[in-house]
Amino acid sequence: HGRVEMIYLSVGQASDVLLKAWNEREKQVTILASATSDADVMVKGIDRIPGLCRALPDVKFKLAGRLSEEVRHSLTKHHLGNLDLAGYLDFQGAEFVKLLNNSRIILSTSRIESFGAAMVDGAALGCTPVSFALGALPEVIEGIGQLVNGDKMQDLISAVREVIDRSDVDVDMVKQKVLDRFSLERRRRSLLNILFSGDGPKFVSP
């Protein structure tokens, strides 16, 4: 019988960033998602965002990513005072880091998700990940963030409320947990173990 071993991607980090303490962060939720088509809107759950904003009027929502004019209009037409469309931000750029370092939650509203790199990027800057338990997300954020079973928006809203209102969270521990799980060194060791173990592939010179 074959054996399957998962080797995770590794994540980088802005090593010189001093993380803001939980209580210094705004009651702010960041969503990292791009949408330039109707299919993107459905997959990434962009259409779910207005309902979240209405249900949690005291919470700030920041959506960062490339949006088509049609998708942007589908959000701005609701005139939501607690939703800000930040546009595309360079990965690990100053604005990207500033946004996540001032947020308490990194949120996924996706209906379909493969790996969920945005959850890892947010956690690496101290945000608590919150998402539905779909795709690889349970493996990615188990023990680091808040997973919601099923697909009911009210349950996701309740999870966001519970996390954002926490009196204190150790943001450095959140960062360390995700970096330990997805470190470059762990990936290197796993790859070397597979390549050079007895179960690994045999290389034949041409």
Coordinates of C-alpha atoms in Angstrom, one line a residue:
H1 CA 0.0 0.0 0.0
G2 CA 1.2 3.5 -0.8
R3 CA 1.9 6.1 1.9
V4 CA 0.9 9.7 1.5
E5 CA 2.6 12.5 3.5
M6 CA 1.6 16.1 3.3
I7 CA 4.5 18.6 3.0
Y8 CA 3.2 22.1 3.6
L9 CA 4.2 25.3 1.9
S10 CA 6.4 27.5 3.9
V11 CA 5.7 31.2 4.7
G12 CA 7.9 34.2 4.9
Q13 CA 7.6 36.9 7.5
A14 CA 8.5 40.5 8.0
S15 CA 11.1 39.8 10.6
D16 CA 11.6 43.3 11.8
V17 CA 7.9 43.9 12.6
L18 CA 7.0 44.6 16.2
L19 CA 3.6 43.2 16.6
K20 CA 0.9 45.4 18.2
A21 CA -0.6 43.9 21.3
W22 CA -4.2 42.6 21.1
N23 CA -5.6 45.5 23.1
E24 CA -3.7 48.0 20.9
R25 CA -5.4 46.7 17.8
E26 CA -8.7 48.1 16.5
K27 CA -11.8 45.9 16.4
Q28 CA -11.0 45.3 12.9
V29 CA -11.4 42.3 10.5
T30 CA -9.3 41.9 7.4
I31 CA -10.3 39.8 4.4
L32 CA -7.6 39.2 1.8
A33 CA -9.3 38.3 -1.5
S34 CA -9.4 39.3 -5.1
A35 CA -12.4 39.1 -7.3
T36 CA -12.7 40.1 -11.0
S37 CA -15.5 37.8 -12.1
D38 CA -18.9 36.4 -10.9
A39 CA -17.1 33.1 -10.3
D40 CA -14.6 34.8 -8.0
V41 CA -17.4 36.4 -6.0
M42 CA -19.0 33.1 -5.4
V43 CA -15.8 31.1 -4.6
K44 CA -14.4 33.8 -2.3
G45 CA -17.8 34.6 -0.7
I46 CA -17.5 38.3 -1.5
D47 CA -21.3 38.5 -1.6
R48 CA -21.4 37.5 2.0
I49 CA -19.5 40.6 3.2
P50 CA -22.4 43.1 3.3
G51 CA -24.4 40.8 5.6
L52 CA -21.4 40.5 7.9
C53 CA -21.0 44.3 8.0
R54 CA -24.7 44.8 8.8
A55 CA -24.7 42.1 11.5
L56 CA -21.6 43.6 13.2
P57 CA -21.9 47.4 12.8
D58 CA -19.3 48.2 15.5
V59 CA -16.6 46.1 13.8
K60 CA -14.5 47.5 11.0
F61 CA -14.0 45.3 7.9
K62 CA -11.1 45.8 5.5
L63 CA -11.2 44.0 2.1
A64 CA -7.8 44.0 0.4
G65 CA -7.3 42.6 -3.1
R66 CA -7.9 43.4 -6.7
L67 CA -11.6 44.0 -7.5
S68 CA -13.2 44.6 -10.9
E69 CA -15.4 47.7 -11.2
E70 CA -18.5 45.6 -11.2
V71 CA -17.5 43.8 -8.0
R72 CA -16.5 47.1 -6.3
H73 CA -19.9 48.6 -7.2
S74 CA -21.7 45.5 -5.8
L75 CA -20.2 46.3 -2.4
T76 CA -20.2 50.1 -2.4
K77 CA -23.9 50.3 -3.4
H78 CA -24.8 49.1 0.1
H79 CA -23.2 52.3 1.6
L80 CA -21.7 50.4 4.5
G81 CA -19.9 52.7 6.9
N82 CA -17.8 49.9 8.4
L83 CA -16.4 48.5 5.2
D84 CA -13.3 49.8 3.6
L85 CA -12.0 48.6 0.2
A86 CA -8.2 48.8 0.5
G87 CA -7.4 47.6 -3.0
Y88 CA -4.4 45.6 -4.0
L89 CA -1.5 45.7 -1.5
D90 CA 2.0 44.4 -2.2
F91 CA 2.6 41.3 -0.2
Q92 CA 4.6 42.1 2.9
G93 CA 4.7 45.7 1.8
A94 CA 4.4 48.6 4.3
E95 CA 0.6 48.9 3.9
F96 CA 0.0 45.2 3.9
V97 CA 1.9 44.8 7.2
K98 CA 0.3 47.9 8.7
L99 CA -3.2 46.6 7.9
L100 CA -2.7 43.2 9.4
N101 CA -0.8 44.4 12.4
N102 CA -3.7 46.6 13.3
S103 CA -6.4 43.9 12.8
R104 CA -7.6 41.4 15.3
I105 CA -9.0 38.9 12.8
I106 CA -8.0 37.5 9.4
L107 CA -11.3 36.2 8.0
S108 CA -12.1 33.8 5.1
T109 CA -15.6 34.0 3.7
S110 CA -14.8 31.5 1.0
R111 CA -17.2 28.7 -0.2
I112 CA -14.3 26.8 -1.7
E113 CA -10.7 26.9 -0.5
S114 CA -7.6 24.9 -1.2
F115 CA -4.8 25.9 1.1
G116 CA -5.9 29.3 2.5
A117 CA -2.6 31.2 2.4
A118 CA -4.3 34.4 3.5
M119 CA -5.0 32.8 6.9
V120 CA -1.4 32.0 7.3
D121 CA -0.3 35.5 6.2
G122 CA -2.6 37.1 8.7
A123 CA -1.7 34.8 11.6
A124 CA 2.0 35.5 10.9
L125 CA 1.2 39.1 11.8
G126 CA -0.7 38.2 15.0
C127 CA -4.3 38.0 13.6
T128 CA -6.6 35.3 14.8
P129 CA -7.9 33.3 11.7
V130 CA -11.6 32.7 11.5
S131 CA -13.2 30.6 8.7
F132 CA -15.6 27.9 7.8
A133 CA -14.0 24.4 8.2
L134 CA -13.6 23.6 4.5
G135 CA -10.9 22.5 2.2
A136 CA -7.5 22.4 3.9
L137 CA -8.4 25.2 6.4
P138 CA -9.0 22.8 9.3
E139 CA -5.4 21.5 8.8
V140 CA -4.1 25.0 8.3
I141 CA -5.6 26.8 11.3
E142 CA -6.5 24.0 13.8
G143 CA -5.2 25.1 17.2
I144 CA -4.4 28.6 15.9
G145 CA -7.8 30.1 15.0
Q146 CA -11.5 29.6 15.1
L147 CA -13.2 27.1 12.7
V148 CA -16.9 27.1 12.0
N149 CA -18.6 23.9 11.0
G150 CA -21.2 23.9 8.3
D151 CA -22.0 26.9 6.1
K152 CA -24.4 29.0 8.1
M153 CA -23.5 32.7 8.0
Q154 CA -25.0 33.3 11.5
D155 CA -22.4 30.8 12.9
L156 CA -19.6 32.7 11.2
I157 CA -20.9 36.0 12.5
S158 CA -21.1 34.5 16.0
A159 CA -17.5 33.3 15.7
V160 CA -16.3 36.7 14.6
R161 CA -18.1 38.4 17.5
E162 CA -16.7 36.0 20.1
V163 CA -13.1 36.4 18.8
I164 CA -13.1 40.1 18.3
D165 CA -14.5 40.7 21.8
R166 CA -11.8 38.6 23.6
S167 CA -10.2 40.6 26.4
D168 CA -6.7 39.4 25.4
V169 CA -4.9 37.2 22.9
D170 CA -1.2 36.5 22.8
V171 CA -0.4 37.7 19.3
D172 CA 3.2 36.5 19.5
M173 CA 2.0 33.0 20.3
V174 CA -0.4 33.1 17.3
K175 CA 2.5 34.1 15.1
Q176 CA 4.9 31.5 16.5
K177 CA 2.4 28.7 16.1
V178 CA 1.8 29.4 12.4
L179 CA 5.5 30.0 11.7
D180 CA 6.4 26.7 13.4
R181 CA 3.8 24.8 11.4
F182 CA 4.8 26.4 8.0
S183 CA 8.5 27.2 8.5
L184 CA 11.0 26.9 5.7
E185 CA 13.1 24.7 7.9
R186 CA 10.2 22.2 8.5
R187 CA 9.6 22.0 4.8
R188 CA 13.3 21.5 4.1
R189 CA 13.5 18.6 6.6
S190 CA 10.4 17.0 5.2
L191 CA 11.6 17.1 1.6
L192 CA 15.0 15.8 2.5
N193 CA 13.5 13.0 4.5
I194 CA 11.3 11.9 1.6
L195 CA 14.0 12.2 -1.0
F196 CA 16.7 10.4 0.9
S197 CA 14.7 7.8 3.0
G198 CA 14.3 4.2 2.0
D199 CA 10.7 5.0 0.8
G200 CA 11.8 7.9 -1.4
P201 CA 12.1 7.9 -5.1
K202 CA 15.1 6.2 -6.8
F203 CA 17.1 8.5 -9.1
V204 CA 18.4 7.0 -12.3
S205 CA 21.0 8.8 -14.4
P206 CA 20.0 9.3 -18.0

